[in-house]
Amino acid sequence: MSKKIKIVPSILVKNKDGFKRQLDKIKNISKYIQIDIMDGVLVSTKNSVSPKSISPLTRGYKMEIHLMVKDVPRYIEQWKKLSNVKKIIWHYEAEKNNKAIIYLAKKLRKNKIKPGLAINPNTSLSKIKDIIKYFDTIQVMGVTPGKQGQKFQPKVLKKIKGLHQKYPKLNIAIDGGVNEKNFSAIKKAGANIIGLGSYLQKSPDPKQSLKKLPR
Ligand code: DX5
């Protein structure tokens, strides 16, 4: 059975001004968005997008937060306070202790926020096999995280396929490098949540670009 495809526009910016610009670009596309947070530690880039700075701008939106940060508990504490945050995704590469990971996932569920775990292109599925069941979503990174507009790494298709075969009901998200050329292969491999950054942000007509995707 094939899962329904959900498109999630993502916003990756330095600060509040950039946030306004990227949000404006996708405002007619989706009321559910992903917000990228980087700390300059887990990934090489850093931004200053905080719950306080964006909360007035995101009324009427539902959001998921993609934490590309080392100190996961601290950022979870901050972001879970926004009532329109529905999912928080963090990186396996940030915290590799299964007990600590499971604790965070359970804590989010208690707060009615879905937990998601992201894995980098070079991290193998075997590392997360014992913790997948605690997550709503596994987010497979198509690029090394931290920037928009990077090239998709086709080797991650195998990872999506492997996840889909073993966990047919799991939400499998792909984030990074998605465009109209690789969309079909990603879908066929079994991803059902598709993150789109520069594909929409760089488009002169994001609505039209969305229509071009072979959904
Ligand atoms: C990758 C980020 C993505 C980014 C995707 O570092 O985690 O969320 O916004 O952007 P594109 O689609 O341009 O790769």
XYZ file of N, CA and C and ligand atoms in Angstrom:
659
model
N 0.846 -1.200 0.000
C 0.000 0.000 0.000
C 0.884 1.255 0.000
N 0.584 2.169 -0.894
C 1.435 3.368 -0.898
C 0.869 4.440 0.033
N 1.771 5.130 0.712
C 1.367 6.142 1.683
C 1.072 7.450 0.956
N 0.259 8.289 1.588
C -0.062 9.570 0.971
C 1.162 10.500 1.059
N 1.450 11.182 -0.016
C 2.626 12.060 -0.047
C 2.291 13.422 0.562
N 3.140 13.844 1.486
C 2.948 15.163 2.096
C 4.161 16.043 1.763
N 3.871 17.220 1.249
C 4.958 18.154 0.915
C 5.148 19.118 2.094
N 6.391 19.281 2.530
C 6.657 20.212 3.627
C 7.717 21.246 3.195
N 7.291 22.480 2.931
C 8.285 23.508 2.614
C 9.137 23.796 3.844
N 10.451 23.957 3.607
C 11.310 24.235 4.758
C 11.908 25.636 4.654
N 12.140 26.198 5.832
C 12.692 27.551 5.916
C 14.043 27.474 6.613
N 15.093 27.849 5.876
C 16.430 27.854 6.488
C 17.011 29.241 6.264
N 17.118 29.998 7.341
C 17.551 31.402 7.241
C 18.428 31.765 8.436
N 19.068 32.924 8.307
C 19.947 33.391 9.391
C 19.161 34.026 10.522
N 18.133 34.845 10.149
C 17.473 35.658 11.173
C 16.012 35.963 10.806
N 15.408 36.808 11.609
C 13.983 37.109 11.458
C 13.644 37.712 10.080
N 14.496 38.577 9.558
C 14.225 39.183 8.249
C 14.196 38.132 7.151
N 15.201 37.259 7.205
C 15.244 36.170 6.232
C 14.011 35.287 6.383
N 13.602 35.087 7.601
C 12.435 34.241 7.871
C 11.192 34.811 7.189
N 11.018 36.115 7.336
C 9.860 36.771 6.711
C 9.872 36.545 5.202
N 11.055 36.712 4.602
C 11.171 36.563 3.138
C 10.835 35.139 2.700
N 11.407 34.148 3.397
C 11.150 32.763 2.964
C 9.707 32.346 3.244
N 9.164 32.849 4.342
C 7.773 32.491 4.653
C 6.831 33.082 3.602
N 7.135 34.292 3.202
C 6.327 34.970 2.200
C 6.298 34.173 0.886
N 7.420 33.604 0.558
C 7.555 32.856 -0.695
C 6.657 31.611 -0.726
N 6.436 31.016 0.425
C 5.695 29.749 0.436
C 4.321 29.877 1.101
N 3.931 31.097 1.387
C 2.693 31.267 2.178
C 1.440 30.709 1.481
N 1.451 30.674 0.153
C 0.282 30.139 -0.548
C 0.400 28.660 -0.863
N 1.410 28.037 -0.329
C 1.650 26.637 -0.666
C 1.232 25.683 0.434
N 1.573 26.057 1.675
C 1.269 25.145 2.771
C 1.168 25.912 4.089
N 0.260 25.445 4.923
C 0.166 26.036 6.264
C 0.907 25.154 7.269
N 1.625 24.162 6.738
C 2.477 23.309 7.563
C 3.897 23.444 7.032
N 4.804 23.898 7.880
C 6.165 24.193 7.412
C 7.227 23.596 8.348
N 8.423 23.428 7.785
C 9.536 22.990 8.636
C 10.491 24.165 8.855
N 10.919 24.321 10.082
C 11.848 25.394 10.404
C 13.198 24.797 10.797
N 14.226 25.249 10.130
C 15.571 24.718 10.357
C 16.331 25.556 11.374
N 16.890 24.879 12.364
C 17.655 25.558 13.415
C 19.073 24.964 13.447
N 20.070 25.822 13.338
C 21.456 25.362 13.339
C 22.234 26.078 14.443
N 23.152 25.316 15.076
C 23.878 25.900 16.222
C 25.351 26.205 15.948
N 25.824 25.885 14.733
C 27.239 26.103 14.437
C 28.153 25.094 15.135
N 27.568 24.112 15.806
C 28.368 23.106 16.506
C 28.171 21.732 15.836
N 26.927 21.289 15.813
C 26.652 20.017 15.126
C 26.843 20.187 13.622
N 26.464 21.355 13.128
C 26.664 21.664 11.703
C 27.469 22.964 11.612
N 28.004 23.226 10.435
C 28.937 24.362 10.332
C 28.232 25.716 10.314
N 26.948 25.716 10.028
C 26.217 26.992 9.959
C 25.429 27.239 11.253
N 25.039 28.502 11.427
C 24.367 28.883 12.675
C 23.305 29.936 12.348
N 22.173 29.876 13.027
C 21.179 30.957 12.838
C 20.639 31.437 14.175
N 19.929 32.559 14.090
C 19.391 33.129 15.322
C 17.872 33.215 15.229
N 17.284 32.090 14.825
C 15.826 32.006 14.746
C 15.353 31.386 16.064
N 14.581 32.164 16.824
C 14.143 31.652 18.133
C 12.616 31.593 18.162
N 12.068 30.810 19.107
C 10.602 30.748 19.211
C 10.004 32.143 19.370
N 10.675 32.963 20.172
C 10.143 34.299 20.438
C 10.124 35.152 19.164
N 11.204 35.071 18.376
C 11.285 35.937 17.199
C 10.296 35.538 16.120
N 9.973 34.252 16.010
C 9.090 33.879 14.898
C 7.635 33.653 15.296
N 7.358 33.586 16.589
C 5.984 33.244 16.960
C 4.938 34.249 16.431
N 5.227 35.566 16.410
C 4.198 36.460 15.843
C 4.013 36.266 14.334
N 5.042 35.758 13.663
C 4.969 35.604 12.195
C 4.271 34.320 11.772
N 4.180 33.375 12.692
C 3.701 32.043 12.290
C 2.310 31.714 12.830
N 1.573 32.747 13.181
C 0.195 32.478 13.600
C -0.563 31.891 12.410
N -1.347 30.846 12.670
C -2.101 30.229 11.580
C -1.317 29.113 10.887
N -0.049 28.967 11.238
C 0.754 27.870 10.683
C 0.927 26.766 11.715
N 1.098 25.542 11.192
C 1.568 24.459 12.053
C 3.000 24.184 11.640
N 3.828 23.852 12.628
C 5.242 23.762 12.303
C 5.892 22.493 12.828
N 6.927 22.096 12.101
C 7.844 21.121 12.669
C 9.207 21.788 12.711
N 9.961 21.453 13.735
C 11.269 22.074 13.931
C 12.340 21.021 13.650
N 13.266 21.366 12.782
C 14.388 20.475 12.489
C 15.615 21.030 13.203
N 15.963 20.369 14.286
C 17.074 20.837 15.119
C 18.390 20.250 14.639
N 19.215 21.088 14.036
C 20.566 20.652 13.660
C 21.502 21.214 14.737
N 21.374 20.659 15.940
C 22.079 21.202 17.100
C 22.647 20.057 17.941
N 23.645 20.373 18.723
C 24.267 19.365 19.582
C 23.489 19.205 20.898
N 23.134 20.341 21.494
C 22.453 20.292 22.797
C 20.934 20.154 22.590
N 20.527 18.943 22.234
C 19.128 18.715 21.867
C 18.143 19.060 22.999
N 18.370 18.590 24.247
C 17.377 18.866 25.302
C 17.101 20.355 25.494
N 18.138 21.165 25.415
C 17.966 22.611 25.620
C 17.047 23.217 24.553
N 17.268 22.843 23.301
C 16.451 23.395 22.215
C 15.021 22.835 22.246
N 14.885 21.577 22.643
C 13.541 21.008 22.762
C 12.746 21.792 23.802
N 13.386 22.069 24.933
C 12.724 22.849 25.995
C 12.183 24.172 25.448
N 13.001 24.860 24.649
C 12.580 26.160 24.097
C 11.417 26.011 23.123
N 11.572 25.086 22.178
C 10.608 25.027 21.070
C 9.293 24.372 21.455
N 9.301 23.501 22.447
C 8.034 22.833 22.802
C 7.029 23.798 23.416
N 7.503 24.978 23.776
C 6.589 25.952 24.386
C 5.632 26.577 23.368
N 5.971 26.544 22.094
C 5.068 27.124 21.086
C 3.947 26.126 20.789
N 2.709 26.597 20.928
C 1.597 25.650 20.802
C 1.401 25.161 19.370
N 1.922 25.874 18.371
C 1.763 25.383 16.991
C 2.941 24.532 16.503
N 3.813 24.156 17.419
C 4.860 23.185 17.065
C 4.286 21.779 17.239
N 4.206 21.033 16.146
C 3.556 19.722 16.170
C 4.546 18.559 16.136
N 5.754 18.864 15.654
C 6.770 17.798 15.568
C 8.144 18.424 15.784
N 9.004 17.717 16.508
C 10.383 18.178 16.632
C 11.307 17.029 16.188
N 12.167 17.365 15.235
C 13.089 16.381 14.658
C 14.504 16.764 15.074
N 15.234 15.813 15.581
C 16.633 16.106 15.883
C 17.518 15.025 15.272
N 18.829 15.189 15.427
C 19.758 14.308 14.737
C 20.314 13.203 15.610
N 20.332 11.994 15.044
C 21.006 10.887 15.720
C 22.467 11.251 15.986
N 23.052 12.011 15.060
C 24.472 12.362 15.188
C 24.735 13.268 16.398
N 23.689 13.888 16.945
C 23.851 14.803 18.079
C 23.898 14.055 19.407
N 23.162 12.941 19.458
C 23.018 12.211 20.732
C 22.896 10.736 20.400
N 23.940 9.989 20.663
C 23.946 8.600 20.193
C 23.585 7.599 21.275
N 23.245 8.092 22.455
C 22.907 7.181 23.547
C 21.412 6.817 23.477
N 21.142 5.526 23.278
C 19.751 5.107 23.078
C 18.832 5.504 24.235
N 19.313 5.363 25.456
C 18.478 5.697 26.620
C 18.084 7.173 26.588
N 19.060 8.027 26.300
C 18.792 9.475 26.253
C 17.833 9.810 25.110
N 17.998 9.117 23.994
C 17.136 9.363 22.828
C 15.682 8.974 23.154
N 15.536 7.790 23.746
C 14.193 7.303 24.067
C 13.520 8.230 25.089
N 14.292 8.693 26.041
C 13.762 9.622 27.056
C 13.191 10.875 26.382
N 13.938 11.448 25.444
C 13.485 12.668 24.764
C 12.227 12.403 23.921
N 12.232 11.270 23.232
C 11.084 10.945 22.377
C 9.815 10.805 23.228
N 9.947 10.123 24.369
C 8.785 9.926 25.252
C 8.312 11.244 25.845
N 9.263 12.076 26.190
C 8.931 13.364 26.777
C 8.120 14.222 25.783
N 8.529 14.205 24.546
C 7.786 14.966 23.539
C 6.375 14.434 23.375
N 6.260 13.122 23.307
C 4.920 12.518 23.160
C 4.013 12.961 24.311
N 4.569 13.013 25.510
C 3.783 13.461 26.670
C 3.281 14.879 26.459
N 4.062 15.662 25.744
C 3.681 17.048 25.442
C 2.857 17.159 24.152
N 2.404 16.022 23.641
C 1.604 15.967 22.399
C 2.367 16.516 21.192
N 3.676 16.332 21.212
C 4.503 16.717 20.058
C 5.127 15.439 19.505
N 5.056 15.296 18.173
C 5.594 14.067 17.575
C 7.115 14.124 17.509
N 7.789 13.049 17.910
C 9.247 13.033 17.801
C 9.695 12.514 16.437
N 10.725 13.156 15.888
C 11.311 12.695 14.628
C 12.821 12.615 14.782
N 13.411 11.633 14.095
C 14.865 11.489 14.171
C 15.448 11.601 12.760
N 16.448 12.474 12.626
C 17.087 12.652 11.319
C 18.406 11.895 11.291
N 18.730 11.348 10.099
C 20.042 10.690 9.958
C 20.758 11.210 8.719
N 22.022 11.501 8.902
C 22.855 12.043 7.832
C 23.119 10.992 6.750
N 23.504 11.437 5.558
C 23.762 10.489 4.463
C 24.771 9.392 4.827
N 25.738 9.711 5.692
C 26.759 8.705 6.007
C 26.433 7.839 7.217
N 25.291 8.062 7.837
C 24.920 7.240 9.008
C 24.089 6.055 8.534
N 24.488 4.846 8.964
C 23.758 3.679 8.455
C 22.543 3.367 9.335
N 21.579 2.708 8.691
C 20.319 2.393 9.389
C 20.528 1.509 10.609
N 21.574 0.678 10.561
C 21.796 -0.258 11.666
C 21.981 0.488 13.001
N 22.457 1.712 12.938
C 22.690 2.492 14.165
C 21.388 2.833 14.899
N 20.308 2.940 14.146
C 19.057 3.400 14.782
C 17.997 2.299 14.900
N 18.387 1.067 14.547
C 17.351 0.026 14.460
C 16.580 -0.199 15.774
N 17.231 -0.026 16.899
C 16.555 -0.290 18.176
C 15.706 0.885 18.679
N 15.773 2.008 18.020
C 15.033 3.184 18.522
C 13.959 3.685 17.565
N 13.922 3.112 16.374
C 12.962 3.585 15.358
C 11.529 3.569 15.911
N 11.215 2.517 16.682
C 9.816 2.370 17.136
C 9.342 3.515 18.045
N 10.232 4.287 18.563
C 9.832 5.395 19.446
C 9.504 6.670 18.660
N 9.699 6.620 17.342
C 9.551 7.836 16.544
C 8.345 7.806 15.617
N 7.791 8.994 15.428
C 6.713 9.157 14.453
C 7.292 9.173 13.042
N 8.478 9.789 12.917
C 9.078 10.024 11.594
C 10.588 9.779 11.650
N 11.092 9.142 10.625
C 12.546 9.119 10.437
C 12.829 10.008 9.222
N 13.667 10.988 9.437
C 13.987 11.930 8.363
C 15.365 11.581 7.779
N 15.325 11.092 6.564
C 16.572 10.737 5.879
C 17.098 12.001 5.201
N 18.332 12.353 5.529
C 18.915 13.551 4.924
C 19.474 13.197 3.536
N 19.100 14.013 2.561
C 19.605 13.814 1.200
C 20.904 14.560 0.962
N 21.283 15.383 1.936
C 22.514 16.184 1.856
C 23.138 16.218 3.257
N 24.389 16.668 3.326
C 24.980 16.923 4.640
C 24.313 18.186 5.174
N 23.668 18.126 6.353
C 22.791 19.230 6.751
C 23.498 20.554 7.048
N 22.729 21.631 6.906
C 23.256 22.950 7.262
C 22.986 24.049 6.260
N 22.726 23.668 4.995
C 22.528 24.686 3.958
C 21.437 24.264 2.990
N 20.786 25.258 2.425
C 19.863 24.978 1.322
C 20.669 24.886 0.028
N 20.059 24.263 -0.974
C 20.620 24.312 -2.325
C 21.773 23.369 -2.597
N 21.946 22.328 -1.782
C 23.019 21.367 -2.053
C 22.501 20.249 -2.953
N 23.451 19.492 -3.490
C 23.107 18.431 -4.430
C 22.652 17.171 -3.676
N 21.577 16.589 -4.154
C 21.037 15.357 -3.580
C 22.036 14.205 -3.732
N 22.203 13.423 -2.665
C 23.112 12.271 -2.734
C 22.292 11.002 -2.985
N 22.331 10.472 -4.218
C 21.443 9.352 -4.580
C 21.623 8.107 -3.712
N 22.769 7.988 -3.041
C 22.980 6.782 -2.214
C 21.937 6.655 -1.099
N 21.292 7.758 -0.733
C 20.325 7.692 0.376
C 19.014 7.005 -0.033
N 18.826 6.819 -1.338
C 17.606 6.130 -1.805
C 17.544 4.711 -1.235
N 18.711 4.103 -1.124
C 18.800 2.735 -0.599
C 18.309 2.700 0.863
N 18.648 3.755 1.579
C 18.248 3.852 2.985
C 16.725 4.013 3.100
N 16.173 4.833 2.235
C 14.717 5.029 2.240
C 14.032 3.696 1.934
N 14.543 3.007 0.927
C 13.976 1.712 0.531
C 14.025 0.718 1.680
N 15.175 0.665 2.326
C 15.369 -0.261 3.444
C 14.385 0.019 4.576
N 14.203 1.286 4.881
C 13.263 1.676 5.948
C 11.841 1.307 5.559
N 11.501 1.633 4.326
C 10.131 1.408 3.848
C 9.782 -0.084 3.844
N 10.749 -0.901 3.427
C 10.480 -2.341 3.391
C 10.275 -2.906 4.792
N 11.084 -2.450 5.725
C 11.032 -3.000 7.073
C 9.902 -2.395 7.914
N 9.603 -1.135 7.662
C 8.580 -0.440 8.462
C 7.587 0.235 7.510
N 6.693 -0.536 6.912
C 5.819 0.035 5.870
C 4.923 1.165 6.374
N 4.657 1.205 7.662
C 3.749 2.243 8.173
C 4.471 3.484 8.697
N 5.780 3.397 8.786
C 6.557 4.517 9.336
C 6.519 5.727 8.405
N 6.449 6.923 8.982
C 6.604 8.129 8.172
C 8.075 8.276 7.829
N 8.359 8.300 6.546
C 9.755 8.478 6.103
C 9.845 9.808 5.373
N 10.631 10.701 5.962
C 10.789 12.021 5.360
C 12.126 12.094 4.640
N 12.152 12.852 3.566
C 13.423 13.142 2.895
C 13.625 14.647 2.972
N 14.846 15.035 3.295
C 15.146 16.464 3.432
C 16.506 16.754 2.799
N 16.489 17.652 1.822
C 17.746 18.073 1.213
C 17.888 17.651 -0.228
N 17.970 18.641 -1.098
C 18.287 18.379 -2.501
C 17.155 17.867 -3.370
N 15.925 17.937 -2.868
C 14.811 17.388 -3.662
C 14.411 18.366 -4.766
N 14.190 17.822 -5.957
C 13.723 18.641 -7.080
C 12.861 17.785 -8.021
N 12.448 18.359 -9.147
C 11.518 17.593 -9.999
C 12.212 16.406 -10.680
N 13.545 16.419 -10.707
C 14.259 15.313 -11.378
C 14.351 14.079 -10.487
N 14.553 14.289 -9.191
C 14.726 13.104 -8.330
C 13.452 12.728 -7.557
N 12.417 13.532 -7.705
C 11.184 13.331 -6.933
C 10.600 11.913 -7.109
N 10.501 11.452 -8.358
C 9.892 10.133 -8.612
C 10.669 9.012 -7.934
N 11.987 9.074 -8.047
C 12.813 8.012 -7.458
C 12.655 7.996 -5.932
N 12.546 9.188 -5.344
C 12.403 9.300 -3.887
C 11.061 8.717 -3.440
N 10.050 9.051 -4.207
C 8.703 8.545 -3.918
C 8.654 7.022 -4.076
N 9.232 6.562 -5.149
C 9.248 5.121 -5.430
C 10.005 4.356 -4.338
N 11.044 4.973 -3.807
C 11.818 4.308 -2.746
C 10.991 4.173 -1.464
N 9.993 5.034 -1.286
C 9.100 4.875 -0.135
C 9.000 6.060 0.814
N 9.554 7.204 0.429
C 9.393 8.380 1.307
C 7.985 8.934 1.119
N 7.361 9.359 2.210
C 6.008 9.931 2.100
C 5.954 11.386 2.565
N 7.051 11.887 3.156
C 7.087 13.305 3.541
C 8.276 13.921 2.793
N 7.985 14.912 1.994
C 9.029 15.458 1.129
C 9.307 16.908 1.521
N 10.502 17.165 2.022
C 10.894 18.526 2.392
C 11.428 19.258 1.164
N 10.989 20.485 1.015
C 11.449 21.277 -0.132
C 11.982 22.613 0.352
N 13.246 22.863 0.135
C 13.853 24.139 0.504
C 14.022 25.006 -0.723
N 15.240 24.955 -1.314
C 15.542 25.845 -2.433
C 14.679 25.591 -3.659
N 14.154 24.383 -3.806
C 13.297 24.120 -4.980
C 12.143 25.132 -5.030
N 11.615 25.469 -3.868
C 10.540 26.478 -3.822
C 11.109 27.881 -3.657
N 12.111 28.003 -2.800
C 12.652 29.336 -2.502
C 13.309 29.991 -3.711
N 13.905 29.184 -4.562
C 14.610 29.737 -5.725
C 13.675 29.890 -6.924
N 12.462 29.401 -6.778
C 11.556 29.423 -7.923
C 10.884 30.795 -8.085
N 10.755 31.263 -9.316
C 10.017 32.509 -9.526
C 8.522 32.319 -9.270
N 8.063 31.072 -9.378
C 6.644 30.780 -9.170
C 6.505 29.446 -8.426
N 6.619 29.494 -7.089
C 6.622 28.243 -6.308
C 5.391 27.361 -6.541
N 4.251 27.980 -6.764
C 3.031 27.178 -6.978
C 3.158 26.340 -8.247
N 3.680 26.980 -9.277
C 3.900 26.316 -10.559
C 4.937 25.205 -10.399
N 5.992 25.493 -9.662
C 7.048 24.488 -9.444
C 6.487 23.263 -8.718
N 5.590 23.516 -7.801
C 4.962 22.426 -7.063
C 4.170 21.530 -8.021
N 3.489 22.172 -8.967
C 2.693 21.415 -9.940
C 3.566 20.542 -10.842
N 4.809 20.965 -11.015
C 5.714 20.202 -11.891
C 6.171 18.894 -11.273
N 6.001 18.748 -9.970
C 6.463 17.518 -9.312
C 5.545 16.358 -9.684
N 6.128 15.244 -10.108
C 5.309 14.094 -10.520
C 4.686 13.371 -9.333
N 3.619 13.955 -8.765
C 3.020 13.379 -7.551
C 2.026 12.280 -7.813
C 19.478 20.840 4.803
C 18.318 21.416 5.554
C 17.096 21.437 4.745
C 17.136 22.496 3.726
C 16.692 21.871 2.475
O 20.629 21.272 5.369
O 18.093 20.637 6.638
O 15.927 21.519 5.503
O 16.327 23.591 4.032
O 16.990 22.698 1.448
P 17.146 22.136 -0.013
O 15.825 21.529 -0.382
O 17.499 23.346 -0.804
O 18.234 21.140 0.023
